[in-house]
Short mmCIF file of C-alpha atoms (C1' of nucleotides) and ligand atoms in Angstrom, two decimals:
data_model
loop_
_atom_site.label_atom_id
_atom_site.label_comp_id
_atom_site.label_asym_id
_atom_site.label_seq_id
_atom_site.Cartn_x
_atom_site.Cartn_y
_atom_site.Cartn_z
CA MET A 1 -0.15 -0.22 -0.09
CA LYS A 2 1.19 3.39 -0.48
CA ARG A 3 1.69 5.87 2.36
CA ASN A 4 1.41 9.02 2.56
CA THR A 5 3.90 11.28 3.60
CA TRP A 6 5.08 14.93 4.03
CA GLN A 7 7.52 14.60 1.46
CA ARG A 8 5.35 13.51 -0.98
CA GLU A 9 2.68 16.26 -0.38
CA ALA A 10 5.63 18.90 -0.34
CA VAL A 11 6.53 18.07 -3.74
CA ARG A 12 3.48 18.17 -4.99
CA THR A 13 2.28 21.61 -3.60
CA ALA A 14 5.79 22.94 -4.37
CA LEU A 15 5.10 21.55 -8.26
CA GLY A 16 1.75 23.70 -7.85
CA THR A 17 3.54 26.79 -7.05
CA GLN A 18 5.65 26.69 -10.21
CA MET A 19 4.20 28.51 -13.22
CA GLY A 20 6.09 26.16 -15.65
CA PHE A 21 8.01 23.55 -16.02
CA VAL A 22 10.87 22.50 -13.63
CA SER A 23 13.81 19.88 -13.20
CA ALA A 24 13.78 17.96 -10.12
CA GLN A 25 17.35 19.27 -9.33
CA ASP A 26 15.66 22.90 -9.72
CA LEU A 27 12.57 22.00 -7.49
CA HIS A 28 14.74 20.25 -4.67
CA SER A 29 16.68 23.34 -4.39
CA ASN A 30 13.47 25.46 -3.85
CA LEU A 31 12.22 23.35 -1.30
CA LYS A 32 15.28 23.36 0.66
CA GLY A 33 15.46 27.19 0.01
CA THR A 34 11.89 27.05 1.67
CA GLY A 35 13.72 25.42 4.94
CA SER A 36 12.51 22.31 3.63
CA GLN A 37 14.98 19.10 4.54
CA ILE A 38 13.70 16.88 1.85
CA GLY A 39 16.32 14.64 -0.09
CA LEU A 40 17.03 14.78 -3.58
CA ALA A 41 16.26 11.03 -4.07
CA THR A 42 12.91 11.64 -2.75
CA VAL A 43 12.13 14.58 -4.97
CA TYR A 44 13.24 12.27 -8.22
CA ARG A 45 11.17 9.66 -6.87
CA ALA A 46 8.11 11.65 -6.20
CA LEU A 47 8.27 13.06 -9.73
CA GLY A 48 8.41 9.84 -11.29
CA ASP A 49 5.43 8.95 -9.24
CA LEU A 50 3.40 12.01 -9.90
CA ALA A 51 4.08 11.72 -13.57
CA THR A 52 3.25 7.72 -13.58
CA GLU A 53 0.26 8.54 -11.77
CA GLY A 54 -1.20 11.33 -14.26
CA GLU A 55 -0.69 13.98 -11.89
CA ALA A 56 2.33 15.59 -13.57
CA ASP A 57 3.57 16.23 -17.17
CA SER A 58 6.87 15.53 -18.12
CA LEU A 59 9.12 16.38 -21.11
CA GLN A 60 12.42 16.48 -21.94
CA SER A 61 14.30 20.03 -22.40
CA PRO A 62 16.48 20.20 -25.84
CA GLU A 63 19.55 19.71 -23.29
CA GLY A 64 18.22 16.20 -22.05
CA GLU A 65 16.66 17.29 -18.83
CA SER A 66 13.91 15.84 -17.66
CA LEU A 67 11.34 18.22 -16.64
CA TYR A 68 8.08 18.57 -15.06
CA ARG A 69 5.03 19.81 -14.17
CA ALA A 70 1.44 19.65 -12.61
CA CYS A 71 -1.30 18.76 -14.85
CA SER A 72 -4.14 17.38 -14.36
CA THR A 73 -6.19 17.69 -17.60
CA GLY A 74 -6.06 15.65 -20.58
CA HIS A 75 -3.69 15.43 -23.60
CA HIS A 76 -2.12 18.62 -24.82
CA HIS A 77 1.11 20.03 -25.63
CA HIS A 78 3.38 22.81 -24.47
CA LEU A 79 4.91 26.15 -25.60
CA ILE A 80 8.29 26.74 -23.29
CA CYS A 81 10.43 29.37 -22.15
CA ARG A 82 13.69 28.38 -22.03
CA GLY A 83 14.28 31.34 -19.96
CA CYS A 84 12.17 30.82 -17.41
CA GLY A 85 10.32 27.62 -17.64
CA LEU A 86 7.02 29.44 -18.47
CA ALA A 87 4.78 27.09 -20.24
CA VAL A 88 1.79 27.69 -22.09
CA GLU A 89 -0.82 24.86 -22.50
CA ILE A 90 -1.47 24.20 -26.42
CA GLU A 91 -3.81 22.18 -27.92
CA ALA A 92 -3.71 21.68 -31.81
CA ASP A 93 -6.17 18.93 -33.56
CA ASP A 94 -5.06 19.58 -36.51
CA VAL A 95 -1.65 18.31 -35.23
CA GLU A 96 -3.61 15.49 -33.35
CA GLN A 97 -5.21 14.29 -36.78
CA TRP A 98 -1.49 14.75 -38.28
CA ALA A 99 -0.08 12.60 -36.14
CA LYS A 100 -2.51 9.97 -36.12
CA SER A 101 -2.81 9.86 -39.73
CA VAL A 102 0.98 10.13 -41.04
CA ALA A 103 1.28 6.90 -38.54
CA ALA A 104 -1.60 5.06 -40.26
CA LEU A 105 -0.58 5.74 -43.68
CA HIS A 106 3.11 4.45 -43.11
CA GLY A 107 1.39 1.37 -41.15
CA PHE A 108 2.65 2.50 -37.51
CA SER A 109 0.70 1.12 -34.36
CA GLN A 110 0.43 2.31 -31.29
CA ALA A 111 1.52 5.87 -32.25
CA GLU A 112 2.47 8.17 -30.01
CA HIS A 113 3.44 11.62 -30.43
CA VAL A 114 6.07 14.39 -28.99
CA VAL A 115 5.37 17.65 -30.03
CA ASP A 116 6.77 20.55 -27.78
CA VAL A 117 8.04 24.14 -28.94
CA PHE A 118 10.85 25.57 -26.82
CA GLY A 119 11.42 29.71 -27.44
CA TYR A 120 11.99 32.52 -25.13
CA CYS A 121 8.54 34.11 -24.03
CA SER A 122 8.48 38.17 -23.93
CA ALA A 123 9.86 38.55 -20.52
CA CYS A 124 12.82 36.67 -20.95
CA VAL A 125 13.48 37.78 -24.34
CA PRO A 126 15.38 41.17 -23.37
CA ALA A 127 17.79 39.10 -21.31
CA VAL A 128 19.24 37.19 -23.56
CA GLY A 129 19.02 39.18 -27.18
CA MET B 1 39.07 26.62 -41.99
CA LYS B 2 37.84 22.85 -41.44
CA ARG B 3 40.07 20.20 -42.44
CA ASN B 4 38.95 16.66 -43.98
CA THR B 5 40.22 13.87 -41.58
CA TRP B 6 39.26 10.03 -42.06
CA GLN B 7 37.78 10.24 -38.89
CA ARG B 8 35.02 12.55 -39.82
CA GLU B 9 34.51 10.27 -42.76
CA ALA B 10 34.16 7.06 -40.82
CA VAL B 11 31.48 8.76 -38.85
CA ARG B 12 29.65 9.83 -41.83
CA THR B 13 29.69 6.65 -43.92
CA ALA B 14 29.37 4.72 -40.38
CA LEU B 15 25.95 6.90 -40.03
CA GLY B 16 25.15 6.50 -43.39
CA THR B 17 25.10 2.44 -43.28
CA GLN B 18 22.67 2.66 -40.11
CA MET B 19 19.17 1.94 -41.08
CA GLY B 20 18.09 4.25 -37.84
CA PHE B 21 19.09 6.60 -34.94
CA VAL B 22 22.16 5.48 -33.47
CA SER B 23 23.22 7.08 -29.79
CA ALA B 24 27.11 8.20 -30.08
CA GLN B 25 28.20 5.27 -28.15
CA ASP B 26 26.57 2.85 -30.28
CA LEU B 27 28.41 4.67 -33.26
CA HIS B 28 31.76 4.45 -31.36
CA SER B 29 31.17 0.79 -30.68
CA ASN B 30 30.61 -0.28 -34.53
CA LEU B 31 33.18 1.57 -35.44
CA LYS B 32 35.46 0.05 -32.97
CA GLY B 33 34.22 -3.45 -34.25
CA THR B 34 35.42 -2.83 -37.27
CA GLY B 35 38.83 -2.13 -36.26
CA SER B 36 38.72 1.49 -36.21
CA GLN B 37 40.90 3.02 -33.68
CA ILE B 38 38.70 6.60 -33.38
CA GLY B 39 38.12 8.13 -30.27
CA LEU B 40 34.77 8.48 -28.35
CA ALA B 41 35.40 12.17 -28.44
CA THR B 42 36.03 12.71 -31.59
CA VAL B 43 32.83 10.61 -32.64
CA TYR B 44 31.05 13.18 -30.55
CA ARG B 45 32.60 15.86 -31.91
CA ALA B 46 31.80 14.77 -35.89
CA LEU B 47 28.55 13.57 -34.86
CA GLY B 48 27.97 17.45 -33.21
CA ASP B 49 29.41 18.93 -36.36
CA LEU B 50 27.16 17.00 -38.82
CA ALA B 51 24.30 17.55 -36.48
CA THR B 52 24.94 21.43 -37.11
CA GLU B 53 25.81 21.35 -40.82
CA GLY B 54 22.82 19.80 -41.63
CA GLU B 55 24.31 16.36 -42.78
CA ALA B 56 23.07 14.41 -39.79
CA ASP B 57 19.70 14.79 -37.73
CA SER B 58 19.52 14.35 -34.33
CA LEU B 59 16.86 13.71 -31.68
CA GLN B 60 16.32 12.70 -28.12
CA SER B 61 15.62 9.55 -27.06
CA PRO B 62 12.65 9.10 -24.15
CA GLU B 63 15.09 7.93 -22.05
CA GLY B 64 17.66 11.21 -22.71
CA GLU B 65 20.04 10.07 -24.90
CA SER B 66 21.35 11.89 -27.80
CA LEU B 67 20.72 10.24 -31.38
CA TYR B 68 21.66 10.78 -34.61
CA ARG B 69 20.87 9.73 -38.12
CA ALA B 70 22.23 10.48 -41.62
CA CYS B 71 20.58 13.30 -43.38
CA SER B 72 20.66 15.30 -46.38
CA THR B 73 17.48 16.64 -46.87
CA GLY B 74 16.29 20.09 -45.06
CA HIS B 75 14.26 20.13 -41.80
CA HIS B 76 11.73 17.15 -41.21
CA HIS B 77 10.52 15.18 -38.87
CA HIS B 78 10.50 11.26 -37.79
CA LEU B 79 8.29 8.29 -37.42
CA ILE B 80 10.36 6.06 -35.42
CA CYS B 81 9.60 2.31 -34.61
CA ARG B 82 10.57 1.86 -31.01
CA GLY B 83 11.15 -2.14 -31.85
CA CYS B 84 13.68 -1.82 -34.79
CA GLY B 85 14.44 1.69 -34.85
CA LEU B 86 13.32 2.27 -37.96
CA ALA B 87 12.70 5.91 -39.12
CA VAL B 88 10.59 7.59 -41.98
CA GLU B 89 11.17 11.00 -42.93
CA ILE B 90 7.78 12.99 -42.57
CA GLU B 91 7.17 16.75 -43.71
CA ALA B 92 4.64 18.64 -42.67
CA ASP B 93 4.43 22.26 -43.76
CA ASP B 94 1.01 22.40 -41.56
CA VAL B 95 2.83 21.33 -38.33
CA GLU B 96 5.81 23.75 -39.38
CA GLN B 97 3.24 26.55 -39.89
CA TRP B 98 1.20 25.68 -36.66
CA ALA B 99 4.51 25.79 -34.83
CA LYS B 100 5.52 29.37 -35.81
CA SER B 101 2.08 30.82 -35.50
CA VAL B 102 1.13 29.38 -31.93
CA ALA B 103 5.02 30.75 -30.89
CA ALA B 104 4.10 33.97 -32.24
CA LEU B 105 0.83 34.10 -31.06
CA HIS B 106 2.33 34.06 -27.91
CA GLY B 107 4.75 36.31 -28.18
CA PHE B 108 7.76 33.81 -27.94
CA SER B 109 10.90 34.14 -29.47
CA GLN B 110 13.52 32.11 -31.20
CA ALA B 111 11.18 28.96 -31.49
CA GLU B 112 12.03 25.68 -32.19
CA HIS B 113 10.07 22.64 -32.14
CA VAL B 114 10.22 18.85 -31.16
CA VAL B 115 7.59 16.90 -33.23
CA ASP B 116 8.45 12.98 -33.66
CA VAL B 117 5.84 10.07 -33.60
CA PHE B 118 6.75 6.64 -32.49
CA GLY B 119 4.92 3.41 -32.93
CA TYR B 120 5.55 0.25 -34.11
CA CYS B 121 6.06 -0.28 -37.76
CA SER B 122 4.34 -3.54 -39.66
CA ALA B 123 7.00 -5.70 -39.05
CA CYS B 124 7.57 -5.21 -35.75
CA VAL B 125 4.00 -4.95 -34.73
CA PRO B 126 3.61 -8.88 -34.65
CA ALA B 127 6.26 -9.21 -32.10
CA VAL B 128 4.74 -7.10 -29.47
CA GLY B 129 1.23 -7.80 -29.64
"C1'" DG C 1 1.55 1.54 22.83
"C1'" DG C 2 4.42 -2.38 19.33
"C1'" DC C 3 4.55 -4.84 14.71
"C1'" DT C 4 5.16 -4.81 10.11
"C1'" DT C 5 6.91 -2.89 6.04
"C1'" DA C 6 7.35 1.49 2.96
"C1'" DT C 7 9.91 5.39 2.63
"C1'" DT C 8 13.53 8.28 3.52
"C1'" DG C 9 17.94 10.19 2.39
"C1'" DA C 10 23.27 10.74 2.75
"C1'" DT C 11 26.08 8.90 -0.20
"C1'" DA C 12 28.40 6.08 -3.91
"C1'" DA C 13 27.66 4.53 -8.25
"C1'" DT C 14 26.39 4.98 -12.94
"C1'" DG C 15 26.36 6.71 -17.65
"C1'" DA C 16 26.37 10.06 -21.06
"C1'" DT C 17 28.40 14.12 -22.00
"C1'" DT C 18 32.21 17.82 -21.78
"C1'" DG C 19 36.59 19.57 -21.09
"C1'" DT C 20 41.82 19.19 -21.00
"C1'" DC C 21 45.92 19.42 -23.17
"C1'" DA C 22 49.92 17.69 -25.20
"C1'" DA C 23 50.85 15.29 -29.50
"C1'" DA C 24 49.81 14.18 -34.39
"C1'" DA C 25 47.90 15.61 -38.58
"C1'" DG C 26 45.70 18.89 -42.45
"C1'" DC C 27 47.06 22.00 -45.54
"C1'" DG C 28 49.35 26.19 -48.01
"C1'" DA C 29 53.45 28.36 -48.77
"C1'" DT C 30 57.97 27.77 -49.58
"C1'" DA D 1 58.88 17.24 -50.19
"C1'" DT D 2 59.75 20.42 -46.21
"C1'" DC D 3 58.38 23.87 -42.85
"C1'" DG D 4 55.52 26.62 -40.00
"C1'" DC D 5 51.04 27.09 -38.54
"C1'" DT D 6 46.70 25.94 -37.07
"C1'" DT D 7 43.32 22.66 -36.70
"C1'" DT D 8 41.95 18.05 -34.63
"C1'" DT D 9 42.64 14.03 -32.20
"C1'" DG D 10 42.25 10.65 -28.20
"C1'" DA D 11 43.04 9.57 -23.56
"C1'" DC D 12 41.69 10.50 -19.45
"C1'" DA D 13 39.91 13.68 -15.97
"C1'" DA D 14 36.00 16.14 -15.14
"C1'" DT D 15 30.92 17.55 -14.86
"C1'" DC D 16 26.34 16.47 -14.55
"C1'" DA D 17 21.96 14.77 -14.12
"C1'" DT D 18 19.89 10.56 -12.58
"C1'" DT D 19 19.54 5.72 -10.03
"C1'" DA D 20 20.71 2.54 -6.75
"C1'" DT D 21 22.30 1.38 -1.61
"C1'" DC D 22 21.04 0.36 2.34
"C1'" DA D 23 20.57 1.53 7.33
"C1'" DA D 24 17.47 4.32 9.77
"C1'" DT D 25 12.96 6.66 9.79
"C1'" DA D 26 7.73 6.48 10.09
"C1'" DA D 27 3.22 5.36 7.84
"C1'" DG D 28 -0.65 2.87 9.15
"C1'" DC D 29 -2.57 -1.07 11.44
"C1'" DC D 30 -3.43 -4.06 15.29
ZN1 ZN E 201 10.69 33.72 -20.30
ZN1 ZN E 202 -0.76 15.69 -29.12
ZN1 ZN E 203 10.36 -1.94 -36.58
ZN1 ZN E 204 9.38 20.74 -38.00
#
DNA sequence: GGCTTATTGATAATGATTGTCAAAAGCGAT
DNA sequence: ATCGCTTTTGACAATCATTATCAATAAGCC
């Protein structure tokens, strides 16, 4: 049976306060910054669990880091700021249809897709040029 | 000025013989297996260069590894078999336009996108059910 | 309160990728 | 072909995210 620990809840709520995607390392730093004594490994485990249970959405940054975000809604994609992590949820039925049809067209089954857009939001663009 | 070395060519041709995406580590193993004495760091550098110059296409596996594939055409995406690594190049102007417009719509700059479809090809589907 | 067992967390281990830098090799000029 | 300058190489160390260990802790149940 899975137990309720303050660590799990801490990660859950910390994720909720984030406005965008964050890495496990970042979230751990944030938690430590607020006085929490939670361990890094626990943050990794909690995030992994949340993602598995569908309470969090995960993706990989272009640099290869795993990023997480609280998310309870259904299938959708994200427009993510490389600077501050801000994530805008985007839906695109066109893309969904396209993915489905291109897979079928080539005889592929059990098709899933990865569709994410990365850039710099209007607030971060001045900081990078 | 960039120089021509047998190492670069070795990586280029080794990539060409692959039917799907491969990691730098795998390609290095393959090269070593055929008697080449090329160094691992050189394989990483060569693949990075090829990707930058547009001669190779790169993406990240779900596990976070960087994968490469020979590719001489312009910007496109892939339909990738989880079973055998087979990759079909796909183009979708619709998706390109969508990515561009959704970024602009939200004030994002320097937008890049990750668009890949994963599934099982017709040859691999029987093996997984 | 105790028992049982999942969970935690400090730390070590892993594994991909990058940095270092002296030695080797490419290329243009001689 | 040789010289000289500059890029490239490669063995090795360093980095960095993530995972594995495993003894200590603490949920949940009686
Ligand atoms: Zn931003
Ligand atoms: Zn979708
Ligand atoms: Zn296949
Ligand atoms: Zn595209």
